[in-house]
Tab-separated table of C-alpha atoms in Angstrom:
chain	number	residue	atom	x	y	z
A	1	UNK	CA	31.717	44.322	-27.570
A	2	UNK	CA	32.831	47.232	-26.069
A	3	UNK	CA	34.698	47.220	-22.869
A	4	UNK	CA	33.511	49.635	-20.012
A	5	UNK	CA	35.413	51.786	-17.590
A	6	UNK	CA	34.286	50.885	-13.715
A	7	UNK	CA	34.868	52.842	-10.856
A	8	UNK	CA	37.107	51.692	-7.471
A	9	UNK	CA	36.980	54.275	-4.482
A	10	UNK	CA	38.642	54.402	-1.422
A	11	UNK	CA	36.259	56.141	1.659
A	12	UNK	CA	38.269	58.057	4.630
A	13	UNK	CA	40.206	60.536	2.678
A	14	UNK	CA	38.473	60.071	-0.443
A	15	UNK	CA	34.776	59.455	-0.588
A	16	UNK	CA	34.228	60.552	2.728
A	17	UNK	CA	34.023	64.404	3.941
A	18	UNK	CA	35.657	65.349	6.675
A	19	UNK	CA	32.346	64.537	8.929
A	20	UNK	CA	32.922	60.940	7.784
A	21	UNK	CA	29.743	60.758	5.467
A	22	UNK	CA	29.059	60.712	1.500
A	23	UNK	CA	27.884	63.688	0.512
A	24	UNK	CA	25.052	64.814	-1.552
A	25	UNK	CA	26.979	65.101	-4.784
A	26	UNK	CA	29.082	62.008	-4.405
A	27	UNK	CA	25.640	59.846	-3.957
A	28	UNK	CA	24.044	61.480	-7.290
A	29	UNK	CA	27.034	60.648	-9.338
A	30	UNK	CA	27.164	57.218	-7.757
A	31	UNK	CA	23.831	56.552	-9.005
A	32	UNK	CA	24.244	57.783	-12.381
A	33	UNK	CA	26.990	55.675	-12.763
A	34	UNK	CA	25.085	52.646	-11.961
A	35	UNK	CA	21.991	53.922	-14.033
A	36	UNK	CA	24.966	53.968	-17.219
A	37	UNK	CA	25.582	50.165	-16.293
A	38	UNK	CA	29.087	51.661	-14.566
A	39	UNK	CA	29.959	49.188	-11.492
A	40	UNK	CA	31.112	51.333	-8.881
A	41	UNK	CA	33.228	49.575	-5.926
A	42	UNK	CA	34.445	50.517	-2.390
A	43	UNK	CA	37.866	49.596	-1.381
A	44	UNK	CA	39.113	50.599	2.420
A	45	UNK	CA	40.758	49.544	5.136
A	46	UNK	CA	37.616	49.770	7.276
A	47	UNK	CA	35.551	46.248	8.288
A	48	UNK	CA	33.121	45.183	6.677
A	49	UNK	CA	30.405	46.739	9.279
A	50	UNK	CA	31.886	50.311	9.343
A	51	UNK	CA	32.047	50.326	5.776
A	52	UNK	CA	29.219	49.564	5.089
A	53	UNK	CA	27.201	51.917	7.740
A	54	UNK	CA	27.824	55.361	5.749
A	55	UNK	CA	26.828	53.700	2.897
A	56	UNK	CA	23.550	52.545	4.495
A	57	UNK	CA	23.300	56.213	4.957
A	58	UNK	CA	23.573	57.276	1.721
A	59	UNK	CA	20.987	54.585	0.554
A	60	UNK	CA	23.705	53.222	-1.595
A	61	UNK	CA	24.714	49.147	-2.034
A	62	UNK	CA	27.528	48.172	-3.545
A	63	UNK	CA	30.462	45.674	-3.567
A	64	UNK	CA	33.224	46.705	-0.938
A	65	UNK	CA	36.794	45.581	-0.354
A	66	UNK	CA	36.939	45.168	3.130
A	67	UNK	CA	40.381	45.681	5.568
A	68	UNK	CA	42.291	46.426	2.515
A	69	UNK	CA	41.787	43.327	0.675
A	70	UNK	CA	40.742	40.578	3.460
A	71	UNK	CA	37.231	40.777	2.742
A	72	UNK	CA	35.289	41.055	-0.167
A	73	UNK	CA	31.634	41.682	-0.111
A	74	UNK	CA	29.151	41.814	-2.821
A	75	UNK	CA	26.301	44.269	-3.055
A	76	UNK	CA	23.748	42.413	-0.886
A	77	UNK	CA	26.023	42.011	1.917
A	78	UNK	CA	27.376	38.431	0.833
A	79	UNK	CA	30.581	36.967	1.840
A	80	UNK	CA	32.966	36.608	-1.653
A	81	UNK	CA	36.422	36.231	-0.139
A	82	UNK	CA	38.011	35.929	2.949
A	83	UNK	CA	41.763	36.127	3.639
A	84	UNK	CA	42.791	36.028	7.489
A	85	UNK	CA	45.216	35.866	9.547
A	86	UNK	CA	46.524	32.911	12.206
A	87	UNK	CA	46.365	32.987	15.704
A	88	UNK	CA	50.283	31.898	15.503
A	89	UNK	CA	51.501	34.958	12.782
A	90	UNK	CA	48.728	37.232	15.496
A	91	UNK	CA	50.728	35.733	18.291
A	92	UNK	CA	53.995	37.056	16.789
A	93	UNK	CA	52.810	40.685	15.707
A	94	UNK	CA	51.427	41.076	19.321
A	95	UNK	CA	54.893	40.416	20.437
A	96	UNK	CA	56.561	42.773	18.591
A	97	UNK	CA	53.812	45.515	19.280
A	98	UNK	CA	53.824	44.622	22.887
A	99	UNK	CA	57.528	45.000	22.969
A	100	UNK	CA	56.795	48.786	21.728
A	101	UNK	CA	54.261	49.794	23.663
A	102	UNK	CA	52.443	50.142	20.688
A	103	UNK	CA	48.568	50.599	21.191
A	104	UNK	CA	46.916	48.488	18.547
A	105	UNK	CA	43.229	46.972	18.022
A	106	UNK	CA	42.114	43.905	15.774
A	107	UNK	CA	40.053	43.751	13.290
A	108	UNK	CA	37.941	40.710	12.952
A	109	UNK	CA	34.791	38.280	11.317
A	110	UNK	CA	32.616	39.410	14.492
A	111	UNK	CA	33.754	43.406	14.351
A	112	UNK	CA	36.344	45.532	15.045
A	113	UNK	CA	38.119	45.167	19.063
A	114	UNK	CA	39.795	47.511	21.343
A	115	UNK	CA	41.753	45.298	24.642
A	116	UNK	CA	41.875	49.397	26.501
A	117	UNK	CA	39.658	51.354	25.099
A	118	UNK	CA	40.351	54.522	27.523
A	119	UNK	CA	43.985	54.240	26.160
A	120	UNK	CA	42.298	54.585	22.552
A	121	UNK	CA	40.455	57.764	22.965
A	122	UNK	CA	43.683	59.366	24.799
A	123	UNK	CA	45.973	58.306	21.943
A	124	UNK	CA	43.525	59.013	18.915
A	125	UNK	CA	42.511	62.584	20.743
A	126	UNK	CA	46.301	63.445	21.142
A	127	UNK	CA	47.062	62.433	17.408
A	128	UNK	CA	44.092	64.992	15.898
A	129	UNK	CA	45.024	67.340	18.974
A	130	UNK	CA	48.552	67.246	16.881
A	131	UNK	CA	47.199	67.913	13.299
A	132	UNK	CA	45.493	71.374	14.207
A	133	UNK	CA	42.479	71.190	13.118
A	134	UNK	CA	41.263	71.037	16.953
A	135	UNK	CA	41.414	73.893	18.416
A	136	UNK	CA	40.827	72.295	21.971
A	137	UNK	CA	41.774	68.743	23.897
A	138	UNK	CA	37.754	68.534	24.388
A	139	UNK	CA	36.644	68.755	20.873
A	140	UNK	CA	39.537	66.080	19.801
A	141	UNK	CA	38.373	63.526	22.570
A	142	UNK	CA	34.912	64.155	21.235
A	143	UNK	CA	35.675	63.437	17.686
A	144	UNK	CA	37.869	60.630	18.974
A	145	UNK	CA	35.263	58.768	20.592
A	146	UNK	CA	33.115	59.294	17.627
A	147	UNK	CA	35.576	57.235	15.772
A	148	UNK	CA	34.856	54.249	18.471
A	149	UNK	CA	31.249	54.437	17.712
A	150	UNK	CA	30.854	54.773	14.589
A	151	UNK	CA	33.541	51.970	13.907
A	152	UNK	CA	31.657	50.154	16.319
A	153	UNK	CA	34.501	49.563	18.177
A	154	UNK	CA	33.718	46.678	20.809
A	155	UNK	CA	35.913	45.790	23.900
A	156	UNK	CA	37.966	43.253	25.026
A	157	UNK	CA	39.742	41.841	27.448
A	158	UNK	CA	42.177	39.781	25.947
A	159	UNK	CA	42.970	39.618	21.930
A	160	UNK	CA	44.610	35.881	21.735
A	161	UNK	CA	41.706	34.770	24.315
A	162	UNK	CA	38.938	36.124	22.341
A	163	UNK	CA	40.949	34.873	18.886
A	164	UNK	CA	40.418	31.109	20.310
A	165	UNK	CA	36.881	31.846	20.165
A	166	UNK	CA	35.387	29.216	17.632
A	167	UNK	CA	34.287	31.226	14.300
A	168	UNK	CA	36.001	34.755	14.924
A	169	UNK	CA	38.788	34.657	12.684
A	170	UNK	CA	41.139	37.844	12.223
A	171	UNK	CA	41.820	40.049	9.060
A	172	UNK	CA	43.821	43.018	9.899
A	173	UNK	CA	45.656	44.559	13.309
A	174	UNK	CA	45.725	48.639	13.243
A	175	UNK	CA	48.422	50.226	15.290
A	176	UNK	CA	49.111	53.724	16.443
A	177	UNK	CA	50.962	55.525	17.266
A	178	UNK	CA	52.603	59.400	16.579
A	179	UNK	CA	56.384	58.366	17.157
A	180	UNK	CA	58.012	57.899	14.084
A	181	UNK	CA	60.805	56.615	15.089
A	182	UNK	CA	58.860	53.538	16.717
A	183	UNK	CA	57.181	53.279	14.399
A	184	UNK	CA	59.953	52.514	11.907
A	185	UNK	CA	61.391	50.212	14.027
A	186	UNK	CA	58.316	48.418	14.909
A	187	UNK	CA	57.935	48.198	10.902
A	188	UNK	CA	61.674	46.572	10.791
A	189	UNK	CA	60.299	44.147	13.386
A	190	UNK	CA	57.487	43.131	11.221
A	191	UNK	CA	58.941	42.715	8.135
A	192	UNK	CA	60.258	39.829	8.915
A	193	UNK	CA	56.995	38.487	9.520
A	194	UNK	CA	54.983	37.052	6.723
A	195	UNK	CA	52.121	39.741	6.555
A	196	UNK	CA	51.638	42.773	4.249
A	197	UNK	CA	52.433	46.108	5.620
A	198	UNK	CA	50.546	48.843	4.580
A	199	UNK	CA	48.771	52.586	6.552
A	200	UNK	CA	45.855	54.953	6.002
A	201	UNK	CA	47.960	57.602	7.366
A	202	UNK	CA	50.796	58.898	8.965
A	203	UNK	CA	50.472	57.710	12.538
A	204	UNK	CA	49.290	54.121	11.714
A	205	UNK	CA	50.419	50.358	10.797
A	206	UNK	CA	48.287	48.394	8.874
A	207	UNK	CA	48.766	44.595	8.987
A	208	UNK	CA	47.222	41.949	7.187
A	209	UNK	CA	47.541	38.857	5.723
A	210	UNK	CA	50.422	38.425	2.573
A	211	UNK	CA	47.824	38.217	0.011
A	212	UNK	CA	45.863	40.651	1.270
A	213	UNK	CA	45.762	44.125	-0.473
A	214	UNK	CA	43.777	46.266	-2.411
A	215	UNK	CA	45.339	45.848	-5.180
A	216	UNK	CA	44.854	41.919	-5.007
A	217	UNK	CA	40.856	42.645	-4.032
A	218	UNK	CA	40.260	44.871	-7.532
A	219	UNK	CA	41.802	41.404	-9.268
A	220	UNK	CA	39.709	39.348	-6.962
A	221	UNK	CA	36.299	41.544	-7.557
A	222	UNK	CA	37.213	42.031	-11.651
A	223	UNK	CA	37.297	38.344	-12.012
A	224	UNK	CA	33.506	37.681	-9.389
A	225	UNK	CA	32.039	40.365	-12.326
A	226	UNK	CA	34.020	39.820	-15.247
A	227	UNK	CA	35.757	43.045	-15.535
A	228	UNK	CA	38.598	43.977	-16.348
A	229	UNK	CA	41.422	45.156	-14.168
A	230	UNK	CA	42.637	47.490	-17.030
A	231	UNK	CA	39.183	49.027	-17.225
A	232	UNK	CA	39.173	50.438	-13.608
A	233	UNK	CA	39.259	53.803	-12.263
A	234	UNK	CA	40.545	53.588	-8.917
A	235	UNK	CA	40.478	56.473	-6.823
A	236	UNK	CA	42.718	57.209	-3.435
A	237	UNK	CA	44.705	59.482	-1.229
A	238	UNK	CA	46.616	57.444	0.814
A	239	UNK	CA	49.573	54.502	1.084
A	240	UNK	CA	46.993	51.745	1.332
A	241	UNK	CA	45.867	52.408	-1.879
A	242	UNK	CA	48.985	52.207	-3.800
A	243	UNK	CA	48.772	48.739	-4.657
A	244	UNK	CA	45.187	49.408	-6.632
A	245	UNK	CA	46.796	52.533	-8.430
A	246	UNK	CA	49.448	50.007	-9.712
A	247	UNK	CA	46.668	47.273	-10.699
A	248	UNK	CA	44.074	49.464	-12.462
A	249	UNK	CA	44.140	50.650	-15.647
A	250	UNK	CA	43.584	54.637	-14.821
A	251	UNK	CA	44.869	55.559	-11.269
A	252	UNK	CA	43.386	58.977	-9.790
A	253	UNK	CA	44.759	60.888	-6.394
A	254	UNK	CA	42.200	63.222	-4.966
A	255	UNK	CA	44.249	66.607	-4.245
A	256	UNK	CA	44.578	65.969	-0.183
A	257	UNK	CA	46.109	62.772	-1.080
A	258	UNK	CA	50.061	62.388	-0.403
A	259	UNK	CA	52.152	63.520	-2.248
A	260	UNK	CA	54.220	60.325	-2.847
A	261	UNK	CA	50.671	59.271	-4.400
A	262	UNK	CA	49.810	61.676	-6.279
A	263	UNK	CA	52.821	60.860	-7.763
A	264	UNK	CA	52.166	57.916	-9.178
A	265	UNK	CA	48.735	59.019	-10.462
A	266	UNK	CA	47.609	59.195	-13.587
A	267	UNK	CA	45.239	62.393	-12.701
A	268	UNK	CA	44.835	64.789	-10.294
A	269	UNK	CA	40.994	65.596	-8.894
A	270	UNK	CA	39.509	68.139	-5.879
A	271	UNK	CA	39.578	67.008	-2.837
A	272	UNK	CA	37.574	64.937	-0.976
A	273	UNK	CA	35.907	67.862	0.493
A	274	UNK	CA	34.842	69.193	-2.974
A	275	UNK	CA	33.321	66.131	-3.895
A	276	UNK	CA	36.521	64.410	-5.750
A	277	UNK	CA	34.819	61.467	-6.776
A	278	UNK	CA	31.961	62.783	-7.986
A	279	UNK	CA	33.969	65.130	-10.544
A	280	UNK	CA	35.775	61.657	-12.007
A	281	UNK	CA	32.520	59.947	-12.208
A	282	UNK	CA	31.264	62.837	-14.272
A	283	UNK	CA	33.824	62.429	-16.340
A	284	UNK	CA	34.312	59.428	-16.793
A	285	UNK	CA	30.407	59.047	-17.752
A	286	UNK	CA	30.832	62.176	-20.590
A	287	UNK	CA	34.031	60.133	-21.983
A	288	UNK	CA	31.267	57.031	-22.372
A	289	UNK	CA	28.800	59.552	-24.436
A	290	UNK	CA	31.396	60.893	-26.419
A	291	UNK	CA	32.551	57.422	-27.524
């Protein structure tokens, strides 16, 4: 029998425009791939609930690797893996992030938390502000607290209290912030805890669980639907998806990815506003007819 490519696709950066949402190109190719008996899988390091909202959009359902790796999900929502984090390794990263001053939120089985909300929109509206591609401190708050709503951001006022909670367990801590020197030693700080380290950009720390990674969830979801990891197309643009480009068997970088992973890319495709994905699918689904 013939062995069959399947597709693995990051969403902010990659899937996702810059409004956040699949576009009209992306969906169609989606759905010819899965017409062609292609699996097609989402792999971010979004939860589970604002993963799966622009893909409730987009009328699409499929399996999703959730908070890099500490979730899996299958295409009708259920639960196939979890991997999270204790309240004593939480209790040390909170220490070390405290010690900083380093604004972080948690990322957990009941959504995604905030413990000062106010302090998020300020920090996340001064990091766009930063990029340039705001031309005013309005418009950046305003996309800013978009972020919060659409991640379905909830608040809190105490992480550890609400972690004692009986049945929220946690999967991943995201922390910000634009300094890069504190951030690198914050990173020296947590490296000698026992949790993966990864980001989804320049201004953030992701933190998870040791066997928690992308990389791990495209092994975990080949072997739920007997693929193959060597079959996979995975598709990226940022240093959270490194460890699926080293797992799969063909590793693409859209062209906004960074450089450093574009490097270690097997192909280069348009960006993620010129509908990236879509142009791999299609080709990947003309390599099928030709063979």
């Amino acid at each position: 029998m013939k062995r069959r490519p399947w597709i693995v696709t990051d969403m902010d950066g990659t899937l996702l425009n810059d409004g956040r949402s699949i576009s009209a190109k992306n969906v169609d190719a989606i759905n010819k791939a899965l017409e062609a008996d292609i699996q097609v899988v989402i792999a971010t390091g979004r939860d589970y609930f604002e993963a799966n909202a622009p893909l409730v959009e987009a009328g699409l359902q499929l399996p999703i690797i959730c908070g890099n790796g500490s979730e899996l999900r299958d295409n009708n929502h259920a639960v196939l893996h979890r991997q999270t984090l204790d309240h004593a390794v939480f209790s040390q990263i909170e220490t070390i992030l405290n010690k900083f001053d380093m604004y972080f939120e948690i990322f957990t089985t009941s959504g995604s938390f905030t413990n000062n909300k106010e302090k998020g929109f300020a920090l996340v509206a001064d990091m766009l502000l930063s990029t340039g591609h705001f031309d005013s401190p309005a418009k950046a708050r305003e996309f800013a607290e978009l972020r919060f709503t659409e991640g379905m951001l909830k608040e809190t006022s105490s992480y550890s209290t609400l972690l004692t909670t009986k049945g929220i367990d946690l999967f991943k801590v995201l922390a910000f912030s634009k300094d890069a020197v504190k951030r690198k030693k914050v990173i020296e700080e947590l490296e000698k805890v026992n949790v993966t380290l990864t980001s989804s950009g320049d201004d953030n720390i992701e933190i998870m669980h040791p066997c928690a990674s992308k990389g791990r969830g495209v092994k975990q979801i080949a072997d739920k639907y007997n693929l193959n990891p060597a079959d996979a197309v995975v598709i990226g643009d940022n240093e959270n998806d490194r460890s699926m480009m080293e797992t799969a068997g063909t590793a693409v970088a859209v062209a906004n990815a960074l450089p450093a992973i574009q490097e270690i890319s097997d192909f280069v495709t348009l960006a993620n506003t010129e509908d990236g994905v879509a142009s791999v699918i299609e080709n990947v689904l003309t390599n099928i007819v030709r063979a």
